[in-house]
Coordinates of C-alpha atoms in Angstrom, one line a residue:
Chain A
X61 CA 138.8 214.2 108.7
X62 CA 136.4 214.9 111.5
X63 CA 135.2 218.5 111.6
X64 CA 134.6 220.3 114.9
X65 CA 130.9 220.9 115.7
X66 CA 131.3 224.7 115.5
X67 CA 132.9 224.4 112.0
X68 CA 130.0 222.1 110.9
X69 CA 127.5 224.7 112.1
X70 CA 129.2 227.5 110.3
X71 CA 129.4 225.5 107.0
X72 CA 125.7 224.5 107.3
X73 CA 124.8 228.1 107.8
X74 CA 126.9 229.4 104.9
X75 CA 125.7 226.7 102.5
X76 CA 122.0 227.4 103.3
X77 CA 121.7 231.2 103.0
X78 CA 118.0 231.0 102.1
X79 CA 117.1 229.7 105.5
X80 CA 116.5 232.7 107.8
X81 CA 118.3 232.3 111.1
X82 CA 116.1 232.6 114.1
X83 CA 117.2 234.5 117.1
X84 CA 117.8 231.3 119.0
X85 CA 120.0 230.1 116.2
X86 CA 122.0 233.3 116.5
X87 CA 122.4 232.7 120.2
X88 CA 123.5 229.2 119.6
X89 CA 126.0 230.5 117.1
X90 CA 127.5 232.8 119.7
X91 CA 127.6 230.0 122.2
X92 CA 129.8 227.9 119.9
X93 CA 131.9 230.4 118.0
X94 CA 133.1 232.8 120.7
X95 CA 135.8 231.9 123.0
X96 CA 135.2 233.2 126.5
X97 CA 137.0 236.6 126.5
X98 CA 137.3 236.7 122.7
X99 CA 141.1 236.1 122.5
X100 CA 142.3 232.5 122.3
X101 CA 143.6 230.6 125.2
X102 CA 147.2 230.6 124.1
X103 CA 147.2 234.4 123.7
X104 CA 145.6 234.7 127.2
X105 CA 148.2 232.5 128.7
X106 CA 151.0 234.7 127.2
X107 CA 149.4 237.8 128.7
X108 CA 149.0 236.0 132.0
X109 CA 152.6 234.9 132.1
X110 CA 153.7 238.5 131.4
X111 CA 151.4 239.8 134.0
X112 CA 152.9 237.6 136.7
X113 CA 156.4 238.8 135.8
X114 CA 155.2 242.4 135.8
X115 CA 153.8 241.9 139.3
X116 CA 157.1 240.3 140.4
X117 CA 159.2 243.2 139.1
X118 CA 157.1 246.3 140.1
X119 CA 157.4 249.2 137.6
X120 CA 159.4 247.2 135.0
X121 CA 158.2 247.3 131.4
X122 CA 157.5 243.7 130.3
X123 CA 157.2 243.2 126.5
X124 CA 154.2 241.2 125.3
X125 CA 152.8 240.1 122.0
X126 CA 149.9 242.5 121.7
X127 CA 147.2 240.8 119.7
X128 CA 144.9 242.4 117.1
X129 CA 141.5 243.0 118.4
X130 CA 138.3 244.5 116.8
X131 CA 139.4 247.8 118.4
X132 CA 142.1 249.9 116.9
X133 CA 145.5 250.0 118.7
X134 CA 145.6 253.2 120.7
X135 CA 142.0 252.9 121.9
X136 CA 142.7 250.8 124.9
X137 CA 143.8 247.4 123.5
X138 CA 146.5 247.0 126.1
X139 CA 144.1 247.4 129.0
X140 CA 141.5 245.3 127.1
X141 CA 143.9 242.4 126.6
X142 CA 144.7 242.4 130.3
X143 CA 141.1 242.5 131.3
X144 CA 140.2 239.7 128.9
X145 CA 143.1 237.6 130.3
X146 CA 141.9 238.3 133.9
X147 CA 138.2 237.9 133.8
X148 CA 136.3 234.9 135.2
X149 CA 132.5 234.5 134.9
X150 CA 131.7 235.7 138.4
X151 CA 133.5 239.0 137.9
X152 CA 131.7 242.4 137.9
X153 CA 133.3 244.9 135.5
X154 CA 133.4 248.7 135.4
X155 CA 134.9 250.6 132.5
X156 CA 135.6 254.3 132.6
X157 CA 137.2 256.8 130.3
X158 CA 138.7 259.9 132.1
X159 CA 136.4 259.0 135.1
X160 CA 133.3 258.9 132.9
X161 CA 131.2 255.7 132.6
X162 CA 129.3 257.0 129.5
X163 CA 132.0 258.2 127.1
X164 CA 132.4 256.5 123.8
X165 CA 135.6 254.6 124.6
X166 CA 134.2 253.3 127.9
X167 CA 130.8 252.3 126.4
X168 CA 132.4 250.5 123.4
X169 CA 134.9 248.6 125.5
X170 CA 132.3 247.6 128.1
X171 CA 130.0 246.3 125.4
X172 CA 132.7 244.3 123.8
X173 CA 133.8 242.7 127.0
X174 CA 130.3 242.0 128.1
X175 CA 129.4 240.5 124.7
X176 CA 132.4 238.2 124.7
X177 CA 132.2 237.2 128.4
X178 CA 128.6 237.7 129.6
X179 CA 130.0 239.4 132.7
X180 CA 127.9 241.6 135.0
X181 CA 128.8 245.2 134.5
X182 CA 128.3 248.1 136.8
X183 CA 129.0 251.8 137.1
X184 CA 129.4 251.6 140.9
X185 CA 133.1 251.5 141.7
X186 CA 132.5 249.6 144.9
X187 CA 130.6 246.8 143.2
X188 CA 133.2 246.1 140.6
X189 CA 135.9 243.4 141.0
X190 CA 137.8 244.7 138.0
X191 CA 137.8 248.3 136.9
X192 CA 139.3 249.1 133.5
X193 CA 140.1 252.8 133.2
X194 CA 141.6 255.3 130.8
X195 CA 143.6 258.0 132.6
X196 CA 141.9 258.2 136.0
X197 CA 141.9 256.4 139.3
X198 CA 138.4 256.2 140.7
X199 CA 137.7 258.6 143.6
X200 CA 136.3 256.0 145.9
X201 CA 139.1 254.0 147.6
X202 CA 139.6 250.6 146.0
X203 CA 139.8 247.5 148.2
X204 CA 142.0 244.5 148.3
X205 CA 139.6 242.4 146.3
X206 CA 139.6 244.7 143.4
X207 CA 142.0 245.1 140.4
X208 CA 142.5 248.3 138.5
X209 CA 143.5 247.9 134.8
X210 CA 144.8 251.0 133.2
X211 CA 145.0 251.7 129.5
X212 CA 148.4 253.2 128.6
X213 CA 149.2 255.2 125.4
X214 CA 152.9 255.8 126.1
X215 CA 154.6 253.3 128.4
X216 CA 158.1 254.5 128.8
X217 CA 158.7 257.8 130.8
X218 CA 162.2 257.9 129.3
X219 CA 160.7 258.6 125.9
X220 CA 160.8 262.3 126.7
X221 CA 164.5 262.3 127.0
X222 CA 165.6 259.2 124.9
X223 CA 163.8 258.4 121.7
X224 CA 165.7 255.1 121.1
X225 CA 163.9 252.3 122.8
X226 CA 167.0 250.1 122.9
X227 CA 168.9 252.9 124.7
X228 CA 166.1 253.6 127.2
X229 CA 165.9 249.8 128.0
X230 CA 169.6 250.0 128.9
X231 CA 168.9 253.0 131.0
X232 CA 166.2 251.2 132.9
X233 CA 168.5 248.2 133.3
X234 CA 171.2 250.4 134.8
X235 CA 168.8 252.6 136.7
X236 CA 170.3 255.5 134.8
X237 CA 167.7 258.2 135.3
X238 CA 169.9 261.2 135.3
X239 CA 168.4 262.6 132.0
X240 CA 164.9 262.7 133.4
X241 CA 166.2 264.7 136.4
X242 CA 167.9 267.1 134.0
X243 CA 164.6 267.4 132.0
X244 CA 162.8 268.3 135.2
X245 CA 165.5 270.8 136.2
X246 CA 165.3 272.4 132.8
X247 CA 161.5 272.7 133.1
X248 CA 162.0 274.5 136.4
X249 CA 164.5 276.9 134.8
X250 CA 162.2 277.4 131.8
X251 CA 158.9 277.9 133.5
X252 CA 159.6 278.4 137.2
X253 CA 158.2 275.0 138.3
X254 CA 158.1 271.4 137.1
X255 CA 155.7 271.7 134.2
X256 CA 154.6 268.1 133.8
X257 CA 150.8 268.3 133.8
X258 CA 149.9 264.6 133.6
X259 CA 151.8 261.4 133.0
X260 CA 153.9 262.3 136.0
X261 CA 157.0 260.0 136.4
X262 CA 157.3 258.0 139.6
X263 CA 159.9 255.7 141.1
X264 CA 158.5 252.3 142.1
X265 CA 160.1 250.6 145.0
X266 CA 163.1 252.9 144.6
X267 CA 164.2 251.0 141.5
X268 CA 162.2 251.5 138.3
X269 CA 161.0 254.8 136.8
X270 CA 157.4 254.4 135.7
X271 CA 154.9 256.3 133.6
X272 CA 151.6 256.9 135.4
X273 CA 149.7 257.2 132.1
X274 CA 148.1 260.6 131.3
X275 CA 146.3 260.4 134.6
X276 CA 146.3 263.8 136.4
X277 CA 148.8 264.5 139.1
X278 CA 145.9 264.3 141.5
X279 CA 145.8 260.5 141.1
X280 CA 149.5 259.9 141.7
X281 CA 149.4 259.8 145.5
X282 CA 146.7 257.0 145.2
X283 CA 149.3 254.7 143.8
X284 CA 151.5 254.7 146.9
X285 CA 150.9 251.9 149.4
X286 CA 147.5 251.2 147.7
X287 CA 145.4 248.2 148.8
X288 CA 144.7 247.4 145.2
X289 CA 146.7 245.8 142.4
X290 CA 147.4 248.1 139.5
X291 CA 147.9 246.6 136.1
X292 CA 149.0 248.7 133.1
X293 CA 148.7 247.7 129.5
X294 CA 150.1 249.5 126.4
X295 CA 148.7 247.7 123.4
X296 CA 150.3 249.8 120.7
X297 CA 153.7 249.8 122.5
X298 CA 153.3 246.1 123.5
X299 CA 154.2 246.6 127.1
X300 CA 152.7 245.5 130.4
X301 CA 153.7 246.8 133.9
X302 CA 152.3 246.7 137.3
X303 CA 152.3 248.1 140.8
X304 CA 151.5 245.4 143.4
X305 CA 149.5 246.4 146.5
X306 CA 151.4 248.1 149.4
X307 CA 154.3 249.2 147.1
X308 CA 156.3 252.4 147.6
X309 CA 155.5 254.8 144.7
X310 CA 157.2 258.2 144.9
X311 CA 156.8 261.0 142.4
X312 CA 160.0 262.6 141.2
X313 CA 160.5 266.0 143.0
X314 CA 163.1 268.4 144.1
X315 CA 163.5 269.5 147.7
X316 CA 162.7 273.1 146.8
X317 CA 160.1 272.2 144.1
X318 CA 158.0 269.5 145.8
X319 CA 155.4 267.5 143.9
X320 CA 152.0 269.2 143.8
X321 CA 148.6 268.1 142.6
X322 CA 146.6 270.5 140.4
X323 CA 143.7 271.0 142.7
X324 CA 143.1 274.6 143.7
X325 CA 141.4 275.6 147.0
X326 CA 137.9 277.1 146.4
X327 CA 137.1 275.0 143.4
X328 CA 133.9 272.9 143.8
X329 CA 131.8 270.6 141.6
X330 CA 128.8 272.5 140.1
X331 CA 126.7 269.3 140.5
X332 CA 127.5 267.8 143.8
X333 CA 129.5 270.6 145.5
X334 CA 132.6 268.4 146.2
X335 CA 135.8 270.2 146.9
X336 CA 137.8 267.1 147.5
X337 CA 137.6 265.4 144.1
X338 CA 139.4 265.8 140.8
X339 CA 137.5 268.4 138.8
X340 CA 137.4 269.1 135.1
X341 CA 136.4 272.3 133.5
X342 CA 133.5 272.5 131.0
X343 CA 132.0 275.5 129.2
X344 CA 128.3 275.9 129.8
X345 CA 126.8 277.5 126.7
X346 CA 124.8 280.7 126.9
X347 CA 121.1 280.2 126.8
X348 CA 118.6 282.3 124.9
X349 CA 115.3 283.3 126.3
X350 CA 113.5 280.2 125.0
X351 CA 116.1 278.0 126.8
X352 CA 118.0 276.8 123.7
X353 CA 121.8 277.0 123.5
X354 CA 123.1 280.1 121.9
X355 CA 126.4 281.7 121.1
X356 CA 125.2 285.0 122.4
X357 CA 123.2 285.6 125.5
X358 CA 121.1 288.5 124.5
X359 CA 118.4 288.6 127.2
X360 CA 119.3 285.1 128.3
X361 CA 122.0 283.6 130.6
X362 CA 125.7 284.2 129.9
X363 CA 127.9 281.3 129.0
X364 CA 130.5 280.4 131.6
X365 CA 133.2 277.9 132.6
X366 CA 132.1 275.4 135.3
X367 CA 133.9 272.6 137.3
X368 CA 132.5 269.1 137.5
X369 CA 133.7 265.9 139.1
X370 CA 135.7 263.9 136.6
X371 CA 134.4 260.7 138.3
X372 CA 130.8 260.7 137.2
X373 CA 129.7 257.7 139.2
X374 CA 131.0 259.2 142.5
X375 CA 129.5 262.5 141.6
X376 CA 126.0 260.9 141.0
X377 CA 126.3 259.1 144.3
X378 CA 127.0 262.3 146.1
X379 CA 124.2 264.1 144.4
X380 CA 121.7 261.4 145.5
X381 CA 122.9 261.8 149.1
X382 CA 122.6 265.5 149.0
Chain B
X20 CA 124.4 236.3 141.1
X21 CA 123.4 234.6 137.9
X22 CA 126.2 233.5 135.6
X23 CA 125.6 233.0 131.9
X24 CA 128.2 230.7 130.5
X25 CA 129.5 231.2 127.0
X26 CA 131.1 227.8 127.0
X27 CA 130.3 224.7 129.0
X28 CA 131.0 225.6 132.7
X29 CA 133.3 222.6 133.1
X30 CA 135.8 223.5 130.4
X31 CA 139.4 224.1 131.1
X32 CA 139.0 227.8 130.0
X33 CA 137.3 228.6 133.3
X34 CA 139.6 226.5 135.3
X35 CA 142.6 228.3 133.8
X36 CA 141.0 231.7 134.4
X37 CA 140.2 231.0 138.0
X38 CA 143.6 229.4 138.7
X39 CA 145.4 232.4 137.1
X40 CA 143.5 234.8 139.4
X41 CA 144.7 232.8 142.4
X42 CA 148.3 232.7 141.1
X43 CA 148.2 236.5 140.4
X44 CA 146.8 237.3 143.8
X45 CA 149.4 235.0 145.4
X46 CA 152.2 236.8 143.7
X47 CA 150.7 240.3 144.3
X48 CA 150.2 239.5 148.1
X49 CA 153.1 237.3 149.1
X50 CA 152.4 235.0 152.0
X51 CA 148.6 235.1 151.5
X52 CA 147.1 231.6 151.3
X53 CA 145.0 231.2 148.2
X54 CA 142.9 228.0 147.8
X55 CA 143.3 226.6 144.3
X56 CA 140.5 224.7 142.6
X57 CA 140.9 221.0 142.2
X58 CA 141.6 220.4 138.5
X59 CA 138.7 217.9 138.1
X60 CA 137.3 218.4 134.6
X61 CA 135.0 216.0 132.8
X62 CA 137.0 214.5 129.9
X63 CA 139.7 214.0 132.4
X64 CA 142.7 216.0 131.4
X65 CA 144.2 215.2 134.7
X66 CA 143.4 211.5 134.3
X67 CA 146.3 209.2 134.1
X68 CA 148.4 211.8 135.8
X69 CA 151.9 210.5 136.5
X70 CA 152.8 209.1 139.9
X71 CA 155.5 210.7 142.0
X72 CA 158.8 210.0 140.2
X73 CA 160.8 209.1 143.2
X74 CA 158.3 208.1 145.9
X75 CA 156.5 204.8 145.7
X76 CA 152.7 204.8 145.7
X77 CA 152.6 208.6 145.9
X78 CA 150.8 210.9 143.6
X79 CA 152.1 214.2 142.3
X80 CA 150.3 217.2 143.8
X81 CA 147.3 217.6 141.5
X82 CA 146.7 221.2 142.4
X83 CA 150.3 222.1 141.6
X84 CA 150.2 220.1 138.4
X85 CA 147.0 221.9 137.3
X86 CA 148.4 225.3 138.2
X87 CA 151.6 224.5 136.3
X88 CA 149.7 223.3 133.3
X89 CA 147.5 226.4 133.3
X90 CA 150.6 228.5 132.5
X91 CA 152.7 226.5 130.1
X92 CA 152.2 225.9 126.4
X93 CA 154.2 225.4 123.2
X94 CA 155.8 228.9 123.5
X95 CA 157.6 228.0 126.7
X96 CA 159.9 225.3 128.1
X97 CA 159.9 223.6 131.4
X98 CA 162.0 221.4 133.7
X99 CA 160.9 219.0 136.4
X100 CA 162.9 217.7 139.3
X101 CA 162.4 215.1 142.0
X102 CA 164.7 213.9 144.7
X103 CA 167.3 216.5 143.8
X104 CA 167.6 215.3 140.2
X105 CA 166.3 216.8 137.0
X106 CA 164.0 214.3 135.2
X107 CA 164.9 213.3 131.6
X108 CA 162.8 213.3 128.5
X109 CA 161.8 209.6 128.8
X110 CA 160.4 210.1 132.3
X111 CA 156.6 209.5 132.5
X112 CA 156.0 212.9 134.2
X113 CA 157.9 214.8 131.5
X114 CA 156.1 213.0 128.7
X115 CA 152.7 213.6 130.4
X116 CA 153.4 217.3 130.8
X117 CA 154.8 217.7 127.3
X118 CA 151.9 215.9 125.7
X119 CA 149.2 217.9 127.6
X120 CA 150.8 221.3 127.2
X121 CA 152.9 221.3 124.0
X122 CA 155.7 222.8 126.1
X123 CA 159.2 221.3 125.7
X124 CA 161.7 220.0 128.1
X125 CA 165.0 222.1 128.0
X126 CA 168.1 222.5 130.1
X127 CA 167.3 224.1 133.4
X128 CA 169.2 227.3 132.7
X129 CA 166.9 227.9 129.6
X130 CA 163.5 227.1 131.0
X131 CA 160.7 229.5 131.9
X132 CA 159.1 227.2 134.4
X133 CA 160.4 224.6 136.8
X134 CA 158.5 222.1 138.9
X135 CA 159.9 220.6 142.0
X136 CA 158.0 217.5 143.1
X137 CA 158.9 218.1 146.7
X138 CA 159.6 221.1 149.0
X139 CA 163.3 220.9 148.2
X140 CA 165.3 221.4 145.0
X141 CA 168.4 219.7 146.3
X142 CA 170.6 222.6 145.1
X143 CA 169.0 222.7 141.7
X144 CA 167.4 226.1 142.2
X145 CA 170.6 227.8 141.4
X146 CA 170.7 226.2 138.0
X147 CA 167.6 228.2 136.9
X148 CA 167.8 231.5 135.1
X149 CA 167.6 234.6 137.1
X150 CA 167.1 236.8 134.0
X151 CA 169.3 239.6 132.9
X152 CA 169.4 243.3 133.7
X153 CA 167.9 244.1 130.2
X154 CA 165.3 241.3 130.6
X155 CA 164.7 240.5 134.2
X156 CA 161.4 239.0 133.2
X157 CA 163.2 236.2 131.3
X158 CA 163.9 234.5 134.7
X159 CA 162.4 231.2 135.7
X160 CA 159.3 230.7 137.8
X161 CA 159.5 227.7 140.1
X162 CA 156.7 225.6 141.7
X163 CA 157.4 223.7 144.9
X164 CA 155.1 220.9 146.1
X165 CA 155.2 221.3 149.9
X166 CA 153.2 219.2 152.5
X167 CA 151.3 221.9 154.3
X168 CA 151.1 225.7 154.5
X169 CA 149.5 227.8 157.2
X170 CA 149.2 231.4 158.3
X171 CA 148.5 230.4 161.9
X172 CA 151.3 229.5 164.3
X173 CA 152.5 225.9 164.1
X174 CA 155.2 224.4 166.2
X175 CA 157.2 221.2 165.7
X176 CA 160.3 220.2 163.9
X177 CA 158.5 219.7 160.6
X178 CA 157.4 223.4 160.4
X179 CA 159.4 226.3 159.2
X180 CA 158.4 229.7 160.4
X181 CA 159.0 232.4 157.8
X182 CA 158.7 236.2 158.2
X183 CA 158.0 237.9 154.9
X184 CA 158.2 241.5 153.9
X185 CA 158.3 243.5 150.7
X186 CA 155.9 244.8 148.1
X187 CA 152.4 243.3 148.5
X188 CA 152.8 243.1 152.3
X189 CA 151.7 246.0 154.5
X190 CA 154.2 245.5 157.3
X191 CA 155.3 241.8 157.5
X192 CA 153.5 238.5 157.3
X193 CA 154.2 235.1 159.0
X194 CA 154.0 231.9 157.0
X195 CA 154.4 228.4 158.3
X196 CA 155.6 225.7 155.9
X197 CA 155.8 221.9 156.4
X198 CA 157.7 219.8 154.0
X199 CA 160.4 222.3 153.1
X200 CA 164.0 222.1 154.3
X201 CA 165.6 225.0 156.1
X202 CA 168.5 224.9 153.6
X203 CA 166.0 225.6 150.8
X204 CA 165.2 229.0 152.3
X205 CA 168.9 229.8 152.2
X206 CA 169.0 228.7 148.5
X207 CA 165.9 230.8 147.7
X208 CA 167.4 233.9 149.4
X209 CA 170.7 233.4 147.5
X210 CA 168.7 233.4 144.3
X211 CA 167.3 236.8 144.9
X212 CA 170.3 238.8 146.2
X213 CA 170.7 240.8 143.1
X214 CA 167.4 242.5 142.4
X215 CA 165.9 242.9 139.8
X216 CA 167.3 239.5 138.9
X217 CA 165.8 236.6 140.7
X218 CA 163.4 233.6 140.5
X219 CA 159.8 233.8 141.4
X220 CA 158.3 231.0 143.4
X221 CA 155.0 229.3 144.2
X222 CA 154.6 226.9 147.2
X223 CA 151.6 224.7 146.8
X224 CA 150.5 222.2 149.5
X225 CA 148.6 218.9 149.3
X226 CA 145.3 220.6 150.1
X227 CA 145.7 223.1 147.2
X228 CA 146.7 226.1 149.3
X229 CA 149.1 228.3 147.3
X230 CA 151.5 231.0 148.3
X231 CA 153.5 233.2 146.0
X232 CA 157.0 234.4 146.8
X233 CA 158.1 236.9 144.1
X234 CA 161.8 237.9 144.0
X235 CA 160.9 241.2 145.8
X236 CA 159.9 239.3 149.0
X237 CA 162.4 239.2 151.8
X238 CA 162.3 235.9 153.6
X239 CA 163.5 235.6 157.2
X240 CA 163.8 232.2 158.7
X241 CA 162.7 232.5 162.3

């Protein structure tokens, strides 16, 4: 039987362990043993077919055969599979985690995608053709030639009110969303307002109830009539869904308890001074006299809570301008 | 920009990726013209492509064939029709598609993908699955081979002027189609009257321009 070249190369390498592989050999090995985008072409095709259906039925959860990857499920494998099925060699990729380009999840996923595709990567939102993100929509408005891929931990917003996936699928089919309205009403009775901090449920095109991932409420208005295609992937739950550009996305709200974002007037980023971005709170440790961090601030500076832009790339851009 | 290729640049992997992006963009922005790549790959996977099943000395639209092949494999089934009739297993076009994709020919109501060799289905569109309320994504996707598509005004008896609206379109968009019958638009609209059920469509012309018409798109024949 004729063996493929890549298999021959591997057998040769394994049977001659004494020969030290040179760096050029290792490069050659990568050339022949990796598929572009790591996952095989049949798997990509399956993800692609499901993505097309997700775009055709905005907000509908489309099941897909979530493949195993060298990343644990729950760490962005849904978004990763979408990105790997999307990319072509001339793409420029940005990966963020909670708005941050440098967090562990973002760095690892970016490295993995770059290693298996040789794509150009960037931290500049405006340079990217594909942005993969965990729980944030970038601050800078995305354009028509960009795609936002979101990693989703919990795909079905009805999970709060209906633990059975079979029953919640029926509820989506019948557009029976009464229980979620009751849930929201109860939260108003309980706490005086709708106490959903993130993962705010929205109606897409007046038909499907959709989860917005644990993105802050601040990001929800960006989904409505956006210029950009939003693709959502839940690897652990094996679901894909999408919001096409220029689609109507409305957060659930009562007339007397309208939807609100969490931004408060007067808050500003400590680094760039922005008052019009989503801010996260960080504790700045007290410093002792010699400048090292300290639990107490005897004769040094007191520790305090500060606000910083969640979108680090945008914050750095603003700082450069200032 | 410098591109470092992991595989030979001419492989089908890159053709499939690029074609998918065009198909995705077409469906996300209905009515937008996307130019598909010509599926010319050394090794010739489009060599010996079947001729048009019902038109003498005519070829099947290679752009549409390439796009269709980029989505089907052994996990899905397909049907192909020409001249208002579904082609049978022994047809050259069916054998060629099955051999190159691993996809199987099934009855029209069970297939995930349908290929119409012209801009008309001859009433066959209604035989395709529109999905179910529990699984609207199980509906068929159909490819039409039309003669020409344009987003600039065209006049003449051969041209249909369509006004499109719905998700993916800011207000409305005009599309001009040659090689499609007016009755086909009626059939298409009839197939999407019960959203979220419906059939998603691609129109691909002889120059490789592609337009997507998902079930959410409202089509008005002007």
